[in-house]
């Protein structure tokens, strides 16, 4: 598996880092910068934008992320994905301000691009 094959759009299903384990959904877009580092963008529940940068080695993708909360505070964390295939990422994450007794969880599935139909 190569980092270039991870580029694309994914559907996200996850659980928050708290005892109630609230579920969420969203999208994740992965692209590369000029140095082949991962640039990530999540849109959680169609409203919360999160950005991150990361690296890839031995089928493990690590991304440091941040976002601005509803309280205008900046939240930071790290997510670790095991790349099951180019199309499935299985991960866990933690935020600095999150409950240290729990980890968040995410599973990402590649969004398959529909071929353009020509008439």
JSON list of C-alpha atoms in Angstrom, two decimals:
[
{"chain": "A", "resi": 1, "resn": "UNK", "atom": "CA", "xyz": [0.00, 0.00, 0.00]},
{"chain": "A", "resi": 2, "resn": "UNK", "atom": "CA", "xyz": [1.28, 3.49, -0.83]},
{"chain": "A", "resi": 3, "resn": "UNK", "atom": "CA", "xyz": [0.33, 6.90, 0.48]},
{"chain": "A", "resi": 4, "resn": "UNK", "atom": "CA", "xyz": [-0.78, 7.98, -3.00]},
{"chain": "A", "resi": 5, "resn": "UNK", "atom": "CA", "xyz": [-3.49, 5.29, -3.01]},
{"chain": "A", "resi": 6, "resn": "UNK", "atom": "CA", "xyz": [-5.08, 6.80, 0.13]},
{"chain": "A", "resi": 7, "resn": "UNK", "atom": "CA", "xyz": [-5.91, 10.09, -1.60]},
{"chain": "A", "resi": 8, "resn": "UNK", "atom": "CA", "xyz": [-9.65, 10.55, -2.02]},
{"chain": "A", "resi": 9, "resn": "UNK", "atom": "CA", "xyz": [-12.97, 10.95, -0.22]},
{"chain": "A", "resi": 10, "resn": "UNK", "atom": "CA", "xyz": [-14.34, 8.73, 2.54]},
{"chain": "A", "resi": 11, "resn": "UNK", "atom": "CA", "xyz": [-17.57, 8.36, 4.49]},
{"chain": "A", "resi": 12, "resn": "UNK", "atom": "CA", "xyz": [-16.93, 8.41, 8.25]},
{"chain": "A", "resi": 13, "resn": "UNK", "atom": "CA", "xyz": [-18.82, 6.61, 11.02]},
{"chain": "A", "resi": 14, "resn": "UNK", "atom": "CA", "xyz": [-17.53, 7.28, 14.52]},
{"chain": "A", "resi": 15, "resn": "UNK", "atom": "CA", "xyz": [-18.03, 7.47, 18.27]},
{"chain": "A", "resi": 16, "resn": "UNK", "atom": "CA", "xyz": [-16.97, 10.38, 20.46]},
{"chain": "A", "resi": 17, "resn": "UNK", "atom": "CA", "xyz": [-14.38, 10.27, 23.24]},
{"chain": "A", "resi": 18, "resn": "UNK", "atom": "CA", "xyz": [-16.77, 10.11, 26.17]},
{"chain": "A", "resi": 19, "resn": "UNK", "atom": "CA", "xyz": [-18.61, 7.59, 28.30]},
{"chain": "A", "resi": 20, "resn": "UNK", "atom": "CA", "xyz": [-21.87, 7.95, 26.34]},
{"chain": "A", "resi": 21, "resn": "UNK", "atom": "CA", "xyz": [-20.03, 7.08, 23.09]},
{"chain": "A", "resi": 22, "resn": "UNK", "atom": "CA", "xyz": [-22.30, 9.32, 20.98]},
{"chain": "A", "resi": 23, "resn": "UNK", "atom": "CA", "xyz": [-22.26, 8.30, 17.31]},
{"chain": "A", "resi": 24, "resn": "UNK", "atom": "CA", "xyz": [-21.52, 10.70, 14.48]},
{"chain": "A", "resi": 25, "resn": "UNK", "atom": "CA", "xyz": [-21.15, 10.60, 10.72]},
{"chain": "A", "resi": 26, "resn": "UNK", "atom": "CA", "xyz": [-19.28, 12.71, 8.24]},
{"chain": "A", "resi": 27, "resn": "UNK", "atom": "CA", "xyz": [-16.81, 12.81, 5.40]},
{"chain": "A", "resi": 28, "resn": "UNK", "atom": "CA", "xyz": [-13.03, 12.74, 5.25]},
{"chain": "A", "resi": 29, "resn": "UNK", "atom": "CA", "xyz": [-10.98, 14.07, 2.34]},
{"chain": "A", "resi": 30, "resn": "UNK", "atom": "CA", "xyz": [-7.34, 13.04, 2.08]},
{"chain": "A", "resi": 31, "resn": "UNK", "atom": "CA", "xyz": [-4.84, 14.69, -0.27]},
{"chain": "A", "resi": 32, "resn": "UNK", "atom": "CA", "xyz": [-1.08, 15.14, -0.42]},
{"chain": "A", "resi": 33, "resn": "UNK", "atom": "CA", "xyz": [1.07, 18.24, -0.12]},
{"chain": "A", "resi": 34, "resn": "UNK", "atom": "CA", "xyz": [4.25, 18.79, -2.18]},
{"chain": "A", "resi": 35, "resn": "UNK", "atom": "CA", "xyz": [6.26, 16.71, 0.34]},
{"chain": "A", "resi": 36, "resn": "UNK", "atom": "CA", "xyz": [3.86, 13.74, 0.21]},
{"chain": "A", "resi": 37, "resn": "UNK", "atom": "CA", "xyz": [2.46, 14.51, 3.65]},
{"chain": "A", "resi": 38, "resn": "UNK", "atom": "CA", "xyz": [-1.23, 13.88, 4.22]},
{"chain": "A", "resi": 39, "resn": "UNK", "atom": "CA", "xyz": [-3.61, 16.85, 4.35]},
{"chain": "A", "resi": 40, "resn": "UNK", "atom": "CA", "xyz": [-6.94, 15.86, 5.91]},
{"chain": "A", "resi": 41, "resn": "UNK", "atom": "CA", "xyz": [-10.30, 17.58, 6.07]},
{"chain": "A", "resi": 42, "resn": "UNK", "atom": "CA", "xyz": [-13.27, 16.20, 7.98]},
{"chain": "A", "resi": 43, "resn": "UNK", "atom": "CA", "xyz": [-16.82, 17.50, 7.91]},
{"chain": "A", "resi": 44, "resn": "UNK", "atom": "CA", "xyz": [-18.60, 16.00, 10.92]},
{"chain": "A", "resi": 45, "resn": "UNK", "atom": "CA", "xyz": [-22.41, 15.90, 11.04]},
{"chain": "A", "resi": 46, "resn": "UNK", "atom": "CA", "xyz": [-22.46, 18.31, 8.06]},
{"chain": "A", "resi": 47, "resn": "UNK", "atom": "CA", "xyz": [-21.44, 21.21, 10.31]},
{"chain": "A", "resi": 48, "resn": "UNK", "atom": "CA", "xyz": [-18.08, 20.86, 12.08]},
{"chain": "A", "resi": 49, "resn": "UNK", "atom": "CA", "xyz": [-14.95, 21.36, 9.97]},
{"chain": "A", "resi": 50, "resn": "UNK", "atom": "CA", "xyz": [-11.74, 19.73, 11.21]},
{"chain": "A", "resi": 51, "resn": "UNK", "atom": "CA", "xyz": [-8.32, 20.00, 9.55]},
{"chain": "A", "resi": 52, "resn": "UNK", "atom": "CA", "xyz": [-5.19, 17.95, 9.98]},
{"chain": "A", "resi": 53, "resn": "UNK", "atom": "CA", "xyz": [-1.76, 16.96, 8.71]},
{"chain": "A", "resi": 54, "resn": "UNK", "atom": "CA", "xyz": [-0.13, 13.59, 8.97]},
{"chain": "A", "resi": 55, "resn": "UNK", "atom": "CA", "xyz": [2.14, 10.86, 7.77]},
{"chain": "A", "resi": 56, "resn": "UNK", "atom": "CA", "xyz": [1.95, 7.23, 6.65]},
{"chain": "A", "resi": 57, "resn": "UNK", "atom": "CA", "xyz": [4.16, 4.22, 7.35]},
{"chain": "A", "resi": 58, "resn": "UNK", "atom": "CA", "xyz": [3.62, 0.44, 7.42]},
{"chain": "A", "resi": 59, "resn": "UNK", "atom": "CA", "xyz": [-0.11, 0.81, 6.61]},
{"chain": "A", "resi": 60, "resn": "UNK", "atom": "CA", "xyz": [-0.60, 3.15, 9.58]},
{"chain": "A", "resi": 61, "resn": "UNK", "atom": "CA", "xyz": [-1.84, 6.71, 9.00]},
{"chain": "A", "resi": 62, "resn": "UNK", "atom": "CA", "xyz": [-1.33, 9.23, 11.83]},
{"chain": "A", "resi": 63, "resn": "UNK", "atom": "CA", "xyz": [-2.97, 12.66, 11.64]},
{"chain": "A", "resi": 64, "resn": "UNK", "atom": "CA", "xyz": [-2.76, 15.59, 14.06]},
{"chain": "A", "resi": 65, "resn": "UNK", "atom": "CA", "xyz": [-6.03, 17.51, 13.81]},
{"chain": "A", "resi": 66, "resn": "UNK", "atom": "CA", "xyz": [-7.68, 20.63, 15.14]},
{"chain": "A", "resi": 67, "resn": "UNK", "atom": "CA", "xyz": [-11.00, 22.44, 14.98]},
{"chain": "A", "resi": 68, "resn": "UNK", "atom": "CA", "xyz": [-12.79, 25.39, 16.51]},
{"chain": "A", "resi": 69, "resn": "UNK", "atom": "CA", "xyz": [-15.54, 24.36, 18.92]},
{"chain": "A", "resi": 70, "resn": "UNK", "atom": "CA", "xyz": [-18.92, 25.99, 19.40]},
{"chain": "A", "resi": 71, "resn": "UNK", "atom": "CA", "xyz": [-17.35, 27.85, 22.34]},
{"chain": "A", "resi": 72, "resn": "UNK", "atom": "CA", "xyz": [-14.74, 29.38, 19.93]},
{"chain": "A", "resi": 73, "resn": "UNK", "atom": "CA", "xyz": [-11.94, 27.41, 21.66]},
{"chain": "A", "resi": 74, "resn": "UNK", "atom": "CA", "xyz": [-9.37, 25.56, 19.54]},
{"chain": "A", "resi": 75, "resn": "UNK", "atom": "CA", "xyz": [-9.43, 21.81, 20.12]},
{"chain": "A", "resi": 76, "resn": "UNK", "atom": "CA", "xyz": [-6.51, 19.54, 19.14]},
{"chain": "A", "resi": 77, "resn": "UNK", "atom": "CA", "xyz": [-6.02, 15.82, 18.92]},
{"chain": "A", "resi": 78, "resn": "UNK", "atom": "CA", "xyz": [-4.51, 12.90, 17.06]},
{"chain": "A", "resi": 79, "resn": "UNK", "atom": "CA", "xyz": [-6.13, 10.09, 15.08]},
{"chain": "A", "resi": 80, "resn": "UNK", "atom": "CA", "xyz": [-4.44, 6.80, 14.17]},
{"chain": "A", "resi": 81, "resn": "UNK", "atom": "CA", "xyz": [-5.85, 4.76, 11.29]},
{"chain": "A", "resi": 82, "resn": "UNK", "atom": "CA", "xyz": [-4.94, 1.20, 10.44]},
{"chain": "A", "resi": 83, "resn": "UNK", "atom": "CA", "xyz": [-5.32, 1.04, 6.66]},
{"chain": "A", "resi": 84, "resn": "UNK", "atom": "CA", "xyz": [-7.15, -2.25, 6.18]},
{"chain": "A", "resi": 85, "resn": "UNK", "atom": "CA", "xyz": [-7.25, -1.65, 2.40]},
{"chain": "A", "resi": 86, "resn": "UNK", "atom": "CA", "xyz": [-6.98, 1.45, 0.21]},
{"chain": "A", "resi": 87, "resn": "UNK", "atom": "CA", "xyz": [-10.74, 1.79, 0.73]},
{"chain": "A", "resi": 88, "resn": "UNK", "atom": "CA", "xyz": [-11.21, 1.03, 4.46]},
{"chain": "A", "resi": 89, "resn": "UNK", "atom": "CA", "xyz": [-9.55, 2.84, 7.38]},
{"chain": "A", "resi": 90, "resn": "UNK", "atom": "CA", "xyz": [-10.07, 1.70, 10.97]},
{"chain": "A", "resi": 91, "resn": "UNK", "atom": "CA", "xyz": [-9.08, 4.26, 13.56]},
{"chain": "A", "resi": 92, "resn": "UNK", "atom": "CA", "xyz": [-9.09, 5.61, 17.07]},
{"chain": "A", "resi": 93, "resn": "UNK", "atom": "CA", "xyz": [-8.49, 9.14, 18.28]},
{"chain": "A", "resi": 94, "resn": "UNK", "atom": "CA", "xyz": [-8.02, 11.31, 21.32]},
{"chain": "A", "resi": 95, "resn": "UNK", "atom": "CA", "xyz": [-8.33, 15.03, 21.98]},
{"chain": "A", "resi": 96, "resn": "UNK", "atom": "CA", "xyz": [-6.23, 16.86, 24.53]},
{"chain": "A", "resi": 97, "resn": "UNK", "atom": "CA", "xyz": [-9.40, 18.18, 26.22]},
{"chain": "A", "resi": 98, "resn": "UNK", "atom": "CA", "xyz": [-11.31, 14.89, 25.91]},
{"chain": "A", "resi": 99, "resn": "UNK", "atom": "CA", "xyz": [-12.09, 12.37, 28.61]},
{"chain": "A", "resi": 100, "resn": "UNK", "atom": "CA", "xyz": [-8.78, 10.48, 29.20]},
{"chain": "A", "resi": 101, "resn": "UNK", "atom": "CA", "xyz": [-10.69, 7.33, 30.17]},
{"chain": "A", "resi": 102, "resn": "UNK", "atom": "CA", "xyz": [-12.01, 6.87, 26.63]},
{"chain": "A", "resi": 103, "resn": "UNK", "atom": "CA", "xyz": [-10.86, 6.88, 23.01]},
{"chain": "A", "resi": 104, "resn": "UNK", "atom": "CA", "xyz": [-12.94, 8.01, 20.08]},
{"chain": "A", "resi": 105, "resn": "UNK", "atom": "CA", "xyz": [-13.40, 5.56, 17.23]},
{"chain": "A", "resi": 106, "resn": "UNK", "atom": "CA", "xyz": [-13.76, 5.96, 13.48]},
{"chain": "A", "resi": 107, "resn": "UNK", "atom": "CA", "xyz": [-14.23, 3.73, 10.49]},
{"chain": "A", "resi": 108, "resn": "UNK", "atom": "CA", "xyz": [-13.86, 5.28, 7.03]},
{"chain": "A", "resi": 109, "resn": "UNK", "atom": "CA", "xyz": [-15.09, 3.85, 3.72]},
{"chain": "A", "resi": 110, "resn": "UNK", "atom": "CA", "xyz": [-13.96, 5.22, 0.35]},
{"chain": "A", "resi": 111, "resn": "UNK", "atom": "CA", "xyz": [-16.66, 7.00, -1.63]},
{"chain": "A", "resi": 112, "resn": "UNK", "atom": "CA", "xyz": [-16.58, 5.39, -5.04]},
{"chain": "A", "resi": 113, "resn": "UNK", "atom": "CA", "xyz": [-16.59, 7.96, -7.84]},
{"chain": "A", "resi": 114, "resn": "UNK", "atom": "CA", "xyz": [-19.35, 7.35, -10.35]},
{"chain": "A", "resi": 115, "resn": "UNK", "atom": "CA", "xyz": [-18.13, 7.18, -13.94]},
{"chain": "A", "resi": 116, "resn": "UNK", "atom": "CA", "xyz": [-19.31, 9.98, -16.19]},
{"chain": "A", "resi": 117, "resn": "UNK", "atom": "CA", "xyz": [-21.95, 8.78, -18.59]},
{"chain": "A", "resi": 118, "resn": "UNK", "atom": "CA", "xyz": [-21.78, 10.03, -22.14]},
{"chain": "A", "resi": 119, "resn": "UNK", "atom": "CA", "xyz": [-24.69, 10.16, -24.52]}
]
